[in-house]
mmCIF file of C-alpha atoms in Angstrom:
data_model
loop_
_atom_site.group_PDB
_atom_site.id
_atom_site.type_symbol
_atom_site.label_atom_id
_atom_site.label_comp_id
_atom_site.label_asym_id
_atom_site.label_seq_id
_atom_site.Cartn_x
_atom_site.Cartn_y
_atom_site.Cartn_z
ATOM 1 C CA MET A 161 136.242 63.849 353.904
ATOM 2 C CA THR A 162 135.953 60.082 354.318
ATOM 3 C CA SER A 163 138.411 58.508 356.696
ATOM 4 C CA PHE A 164 139.472 54.883 356.376
ATOM 5 C CA PRO A 165 140.999 53.340 359.505
ATOM 6 C CA VAL A 166 144.190 51.319 359.421
ATOM 7 C CA HIS A 167 143.090 48.349 361.508
ATOM 8 C CA SER A 168 145.272 46.176 363.654
ATOM 9 C CA ILE A 169 144.370 42.589 364.467
ATOM 10 C CA ASP A 170 142.710 43.893 367.638
ATOM 11 C CA THR A 171 140.566 46.574 365.967
ATOM 12 C CA ALA A 172 139.661 44.770 362.737
ATOM 13 C CA PRO A 173 136.210 43.351 362.094
ATOM 14 C CA GLU A 174 136.030 39.765 363.361
ATOM 15 C CA ALA A 175 135.935 38.296 359.832
ATOM 16 C CA ALA A 176 139.181 40.097 358.913
ATOM 17 C CA LYS A 177 141.205 38.991 361.940
ATOM 18 C CA PRO A 178 142.365 35.669 360.419
ATOM 19 C CA VAL A 179 143.560 37.512 357.286
ATOM 20 C CA LEU A 180 145.542 40.006 359.366
ATOM 21 C CA ALA A 181 146.975 37.191 361.498
ATOM 22 C CA THR A 182 148.159 35.488 358.299
ATOM 23 C CA ALA A 183 149.776 38.736 357.160
ATOM 24 C CA GLN A 184 151.413 39.199 360.574
ATOM 25 C CA GLN A 185 152.881 35.706 360.342
ATOM 26 C CA ALA A 186 154.055 36.143 356.740
ATOM 27 C CA PHE A 187 155.537 39.647 357.001
ATOM 28 C CA GLY A 188 156.302 40.052 360.693
ATOM 29 C CA PHE A 189 153.847 42.973 360.795
ATOM 30 C CA VAL A 190 150.454 43.878 359.390
ATOM 31 C CA PRO A 191 151.044 46.094 356.346
ATOM 32 C CA ASN A 192 148.912 49.230 356.355
ATOM 33 C CA LEU A 193 147.364 48.127 353.059
ATOM 34 C CA LEU A 194 145.831 45.078 354.711
ATOM 35 C CA GLY A 195 144.922 47.110 357.774
ATOM 36 C CA VAL A 196 142.922 49.437 355.533
ATOM 37 C CA MET A 197 141.485 46.612 353.419
ATOM 38 C CA SER A 198 140.249 44.816 356.532
ATOM 39 C CA SER A 199 137.369 47.297 356.845
ATOM 40 C CA SER A 200 135.991 45.043 354.101
ATOM 41 C CA PRO A 201 136.959 41.542 355.229
ATOM 42 C CA ALA A 202 136.028 40.262 351.763
ATOM 43 C CA LEU A 203 138.498 42.654 350.108
ATOM 44 C CA ALA A 204 141.329 41.711 352.480
ATOM 45 C CA GLU A 205 140.676 38.013 351.920
ATOM 46 C CA ALA A 206 140.364 38.465 348.158
ATOM 47 C CA TYR A 207 143.677 40.306 348.010
ATOM 48 C CA LEU A 208 145.589 37.665 349.977
ATOM 49 C CA THR A 209 143.911 34.853 348.051
ATOM 50 C CA ILE A 210 144.759 36.358 344.660
ATOM 51 C CA SER A 211 148.295 37.048 345.886
ATOM 52 C CA GLY A 212 148.675 33.384 346.821
ATOM 53 C CA LEU A 213 147.299 32.304 343.468
ATOM 54 C CA PHE A 214 149.673 34.608 341.602
ATOM 55 C CA GLU A 215 152.595 32.938 343.376
ATOM 56 C CA LYS A 216 151.396 29.615 341.890
ATOM 57 C CA THR A 217 151.550 30.818 338.278
ATOM 58 C CA ALA A 218 154.219 29.711 335.817
ATOM 59 C CA LEU A 219 155.861 33.144 336.077
ATOM 60 C CA SER A 220 159.132 33.278 337.996
ATOM 61 C CA THR A 221 159.504 35.396 341.132
ATOM 62 C CA VAL A 222 161.309 38.038 339.079
ATOM 63 C CA GLU A 223 158.583 38.015 336.423
ATOM 64 C CA GLN A 224 155.886 38.287 339.089
ATOM 65 C CA GLN A 225 157.522 41.373 340.572
ATOM 66 C CA VAL A 226 157.882 42.885 337.084
ATOM 67 C CA VAL A 227 154.126 42.481 336.649
ATOM 68 C CA LEU A 228 153.286 43.909 340.083
ATOM 69 C CA LEU A 229 155.658 46.853 339.784
ATOM 70 C CA THR A 230 154.563 47.616 336.221
ATOM 71 C CA VAL A 231 150.867 47.709 337.126
ATOM 72 C CA SER A 232 151.646 49.855 340.164
ATOM 73 C CA HIS A 233 153.741 52.236 338.060
ATOM 74 C CA PHE A 234 150.992 52.495 335.444
ATOM 75 C CA HIS A 235 148.419 53.295 338.147
ATOM 76 C CA GLU A 236 150.884 55.654 339.880
ATOM 77 C CA CYS A 237 150.439 53.833 343.186
ATOM 78 C CA ARG A 238 153.003 55.257 345.583
ATOM 79 C CA TYR A 239 152.309 52.683 348.284
ATOM 80 C CA CYS A 240 152.650 49.616 346.038
ATOM 81 C CA MET A 241 155.709 50.944 344.217
ATOM 82 C CA ALA A 242 157.469 51.361 347.567
ATOM 83 C CA ALA A 243 156.224 48.047 348.994
ATOM 84 C CA HIS A 244 157.105 45.986 345.917
ATOM 85 C CA SER A 245 160.474 47.702 345.541
ATOM 86 C CA ALA A 246 161.224 46.596 349.113
ATOM 87 C CA ILE A 247 159.933 43.083 348.426
ATOM 88 C CA ALA A 248 161.984 42.917 345.222
ATOM 89 C CA ALA A 249 165.104 43.850 347.199
ATOM 90 C CA MET A 250 164.334 41.155 349.802
ATOM 91 C CA GLN A 251 163.896 38.624 346.990
ATOM 92 C CA GLN A 252 167.223 39.771 345.518
ATOM 93 C CA LEU A 253 165.767 40.794 342.161
ATOM 94 C CA PRO A 254 168.223 42.533 339.861
ATOM 95 C CA ALA A 255 168.329 46.163 341.011
ATOM 96 C CA ASP A 256 168.547 47.408 337.424
ATOM 97 C CA VAL A 257 165.167 45.827 336.634
ATOM 98 C CA VAL A 258 163.469 47.522 339.586
ATOM 99 C CA THR A 259 165.182 50.841 338.842
ATOM 100 C CA ALA A 260 164.124 50.707 335.191
ATOM 101 C CA ILE A 261 160.473 50.211 336.129
ATOM 102 C CA ARG A 262 160.560 52.859 338.863
ATOM 103 C CA ASN A 263 162.151 55.367 336.448
ATOM 104 C CA ASP A 264 160.030 54.356 333.436
ATOM 105 C CA GLN A 265 163.061 53.286 331.429
ATOM 106 C CA PRO A 266 163.512 50.139 329.323
ATOM 107 C CA ILE A 267 164.615 46.943 331.062
ATOM 108 C CA GLU A 268 167.852 45.687 329.493
ATOM 109 C CA ASN A 269 166.700 42.060 329.699
ATOM 110 C CA THR A 270 164.641 41.744 326.509
ATOM 111 C CA LYS A 271 162.380 38.978 327.830
ATOM 112 C CA LEU A 272 161.486 40.981 330.953
ATOM 113 C CA GLN A 273 160.980 44.085 328.824
ATOM 114 C CA ALA A 274 158.556 42.128 326.616
ATOM 115 C CA LEU A 275 156.655 41.126 329.759
ATOM 116 C CA ARG A 276 156.567 44.705 330.961
ATOM 117 C CA THR A 277 155.360 45.904 327.554
ATOM 118 C CA LEU A 278 152.533 43.376 327.524
ATOM 119 C CA VAL A 279 151.466 44.348 331.058
ATOM 120 C CA VAL A 280 151.265 48.016 330.075
ATOM 121 C CA GLN A 281 149.304 47.108 326.933
ATOM 122 C CA LEU A 282 146.876 44.931 328.898
ATOM 123 C CA VAL A 283 146.183 47.617 331.484
ATOM 124 C CA ASP A 284 146.186 50.577 329.109
ATOM 125 C CA GLN A 285 143.994 48.845 326.522
ATOM 126 C CA ARG A 286 141.788 47.142 329.138
ATOM 127 C CA GLY A 287 142.677 43.717 327.774
ATOM 128 C CA TRP A 288 142.136 44.526 324.111
ATOM 129 C CA VAL A 289 145.652 43.582 322.976
ATOM 130 C CA SER A 290 146.228 42.866 319.306
ATOM 131 C CA GLU A 291 147.481 39.647 317.819
ATOM 132 C CA SER A 292 150.746 41.382 316.847
ATOM 133 C CA GLU A 293 151.251 42.516 320.471
ATOM 134 C CA LEU A 294 150.700 38.942 321.661
ATOM 135 C CA GLN A 295 153.078 37.610 319.007
ATOM 136 C CA ALA A 296 155.809 39.984 320.208
ATOM 137 C CA PHE A 297 155.321 38.558 323.716
ATOM 138 C CA TYR A 298 155.526 34.976 322.435
ATOM 139 C CA LEU A 299 158.651 35.740 320.377
ATOM 140 C CA ALA A 300 160.355 36.826 323.593
ATOM 141 C CA GLY A 301 159.900 33.290 324.953
ATOM 142 C CA TYR A 302 156.476 33.297 326.569
ATOM 143 C CA GLU A 303 153.483 31.031 325.998
ATOM 144 C CA PRO A 304 149.771 31.879 325.723
ATOM 145 C CA SER A 305 149.255 30.555 329.267
ATOM 146 C CA HIS A 306 151.633 33.243 330.546
ATOM 147 C CA VAL A 307 149.264 35.949 329.276
ATOM 148 C CA LEU A 308 146.558 34.505 331.497
ATOM 149 C CA ASP A 309 148.975 34.213 334.432
ATOM 150 C CA VAL A 310 149.764 37.917 334.018
ATOM 151 C CA LEU A 311 146.061 38.689 334.459
ATOM 152 C CA VAL A 312 146.177 37.256 337.983
ATOM 153 C CA GLY A 313 148.880 39.777 338.897
ATOM 154 C CA VAL A 314 146.983 42.597 337.194
ATOM 155 C CA ALA A 315 143.907 41.711 339.277
ATOM 156 C CA GLN A 316 145.944 41.611 342.486
ATOM 157 C CA LYS A 317 147.549 45.000 341.912
ATOM 158 C CA THR A 318 144.385 46.647 340.640
ATOM 159 C CA LEU A 319 142.701 45.778 343.949
ATOM 160 C CA SER A 320 145.552 47.219 345.990
ATOM 161 C CA ASN A 321 146.330 50.219 343.758
ATOM 162 C CA PHE A 322 142.720 51.364 343.730
ATOM 163 C CA THR A 323 142.377 50.756 347.472
ATOM 164 C CA ASN A 324 145.436 52.906 348.112
ATOM 165 C CA HIS A 325 144.151 55.676 345.853
ATOM 166 C CA ILE A 326 140.760 55.764 347.562
ATOM 167 C CA THR A 327 142.018 55.432 351.138
ATOM 168 C CA LYS A 328 145.372 57.233 350.872
ATOM 169 C CA THR A 329 147.012 54.347 352.723
ATOM 170 C CA PRO A 330 149.963 55.611 354.767
ATOM 171 C CA LEU A 331 153.304 54.067 353.862
ATOM 172 C CA ASP A 332 154.664 51.584 356.377
ATOM 173 C CA GLY A 333 157.997 52.453 357.990
ATOM 174 C CA ALA A 334 159.433 49.225 356.549
ATOM 175 C CA PHE A 335 158.964 50.668 353.059
ATOM 176 C CA ASN A 336 160.132 54.261 353.662
ATOM 177 C CA GLU A 337 163.531 53.631 352.068
ATOM 178 C CA TYR A 338 161.724 52.812 348.812
ATOM 179 C CA ALA A 339 159.267 55.719 348.776
ATOM 180 C CA TRP A 340 158.329 56.687 345.235
ATOM 181 C CA ILE A 341 156.696 59.682 343.623
ATOM 182 C CA PRO A 342 155.460 59.417 340.025
ATOM 183 C CA GLU A 343 156.992 61.805 337.519
ATOM 184 C CA LYS A 344 154.469 64.100 335.923
#
């Protein structure tokens, strides 16, 4: 069985140390995800870079978390569902939105539900969404540019979800309260 180390700043490859130092400064600790990713300094840097770019999109903080949680739910990523549930709580997102995504129930806010629906369609259909699916998204109040912004979040979470699946990243203590197990 392949074992993937969870690096600290001290044990990480030299090229990954600046990325982990940035994470330490931003979060107050180095999340296990980045500790695992740092075995490939390029992956760790790519993840943080895409994360920073996603924050610059026209999507609100709430909308960004809807995207990240929805992708993580679709991919059944236990680590990211817990981590982003904790982040959503810190960012004071509406608890009912997070609960709806975690429990695979509709979001009462119709605009956020339209976003969630599009994210699922994009991931499930590997980008091959129909014109009618896009029109439903636009009717909810979004613009074509928002579809492209969503793709940045899908890329970010695909990197982390797949990393966590391959490496079985252990959940950080900071996220234990938000542990999640997909329903089968």
